[in-house]
């Protein structure tokens, strides 16, 4: 595949953008302690439901 391939150029841009996001996340520290996992909205609700179902509640 040649270097001027449109798909390849787009894929490399995507990889670069994802690499910068990962780098930024790795550099992020919370003010109240060590770094924690980054979670999207609604994760707590799903986590609680899973925990309840595993505990038989």
Short mmCIF file of C-alpha atoms in Angstrom, two decimals:
data_model
loop_
_atom_site.label_atom_id
_atom_site.label_comp_id
_atom_site.label_asym_id
_atom_site.label_seq_id
_atom_site.Cartn_x
_atom_site.Cartn_y
_atom_site.Cartn_z
CA UNK A 1 0.00 0.00 0.00
CA UNK A 2 1.50 3.32 -0.99
CA UNK A 3 2.13 6.12 1.50
CA UNK A 4 -0.35 8.41 -0.27
CA UNK A 5 -3.28 5.99 0.17
CA UNK A 6 -6.31 7.86 1.55
CA UNK A 7 -7.36 5.07 3.91
CA UNK A 8 -3.84 4.67 5.27
CA UNK A 9 -3.50 8.42 5.86
CA UNK A 10 -6.81 8.43 7.77
CA UNK A 11 -5.79 5.41 9.81
CA UNK A 12 -2.51 7.04 10.79
CA UNK A 13 -4.35 10.20 11.86
CA UNK A 14 -6.67 8.08 13.96
CA UNK A 15 -3.77 6.24 15.59
CA UNK A 16 -2.04 9.53 16.34
CA UNK A 17 -5.19 10.98 17.92
CA UNK A 18 -5.76 7.87 20.06
CA UNK A 19 -2.11 7.88 21.11
CA UNK A 20 -2.42 11.49 22.28
CA UNK A 21 -5.60 10.67 24.22
CA UNK A 22 -3.93 7.72 25.95
CA UNK A 23 -0.87 9.83 26.76
CA UNK A 24 -3.06 12.54 28.30
CA UNK A 25 -4.99 10.01 30.37
CA UNK A 26 -1.76 8.51 31.65
CA UNK A 27 -0.55 11.97 32.70
CA UNK A 28 -3.79 12.89 34.51
CA UNK A 29 -3.71 12.82 38.29
CA UNK A 30 -6.62 13.46 40.59
CA UNK A 31 -6.28 16.17 43.21
CA UNK A 32 -7.37 13.77 45.97
CA UNK A 33 -5.03 10.86 45.35
CA UNK A 34 -3.55 8.42 42.86
CA UNK A 35 -4.91 8.04 39.34
CA UNK A 36 -8.10 6.01 38.95
CA UNK A 37 -9.84 4.47 35.99
CA UNK A 38 -11.69 6.92 33.78
CA UNK A 39 -15.34 5.98 33.51
CA UNK A 40 -18.11 7.21 31.31
CA UNK A 41 -21.53 8.36 32.45
CA UNK A 42 -23.80 5.66 33.78
CA UNK A 43 -21.02 3.28 34.75
CA UNK A 44 -21.83 3.45 38.46
CA UNK A 45 -25.45 2.48 37.82
CA UNK A 46 -24.46 -0.50 35.68
CA UNK A 47 -21.78 -1.56 38.18
CA UNK A 48 -24.25 -1.48 41.08
CA UNK A 49 -26.78 -3.56 39.10
CA UNK A 50 -24.14 -6.15 38.26
CA UNK A 51 -22.99 -6.32 41.89
CA UNK A 52 -26.57 -6.77 43.11
CA UNK A 53 -27.24 -9.58 40.63
CA UNK A 54 -24.00 -11.35 41.61
CA UNK A 55 -24.90 -11.10 45.31
CA UNK A 56 -28.37 -12.48 44.69
CA UNK A 57 -30.19 -9.28 45.68
#
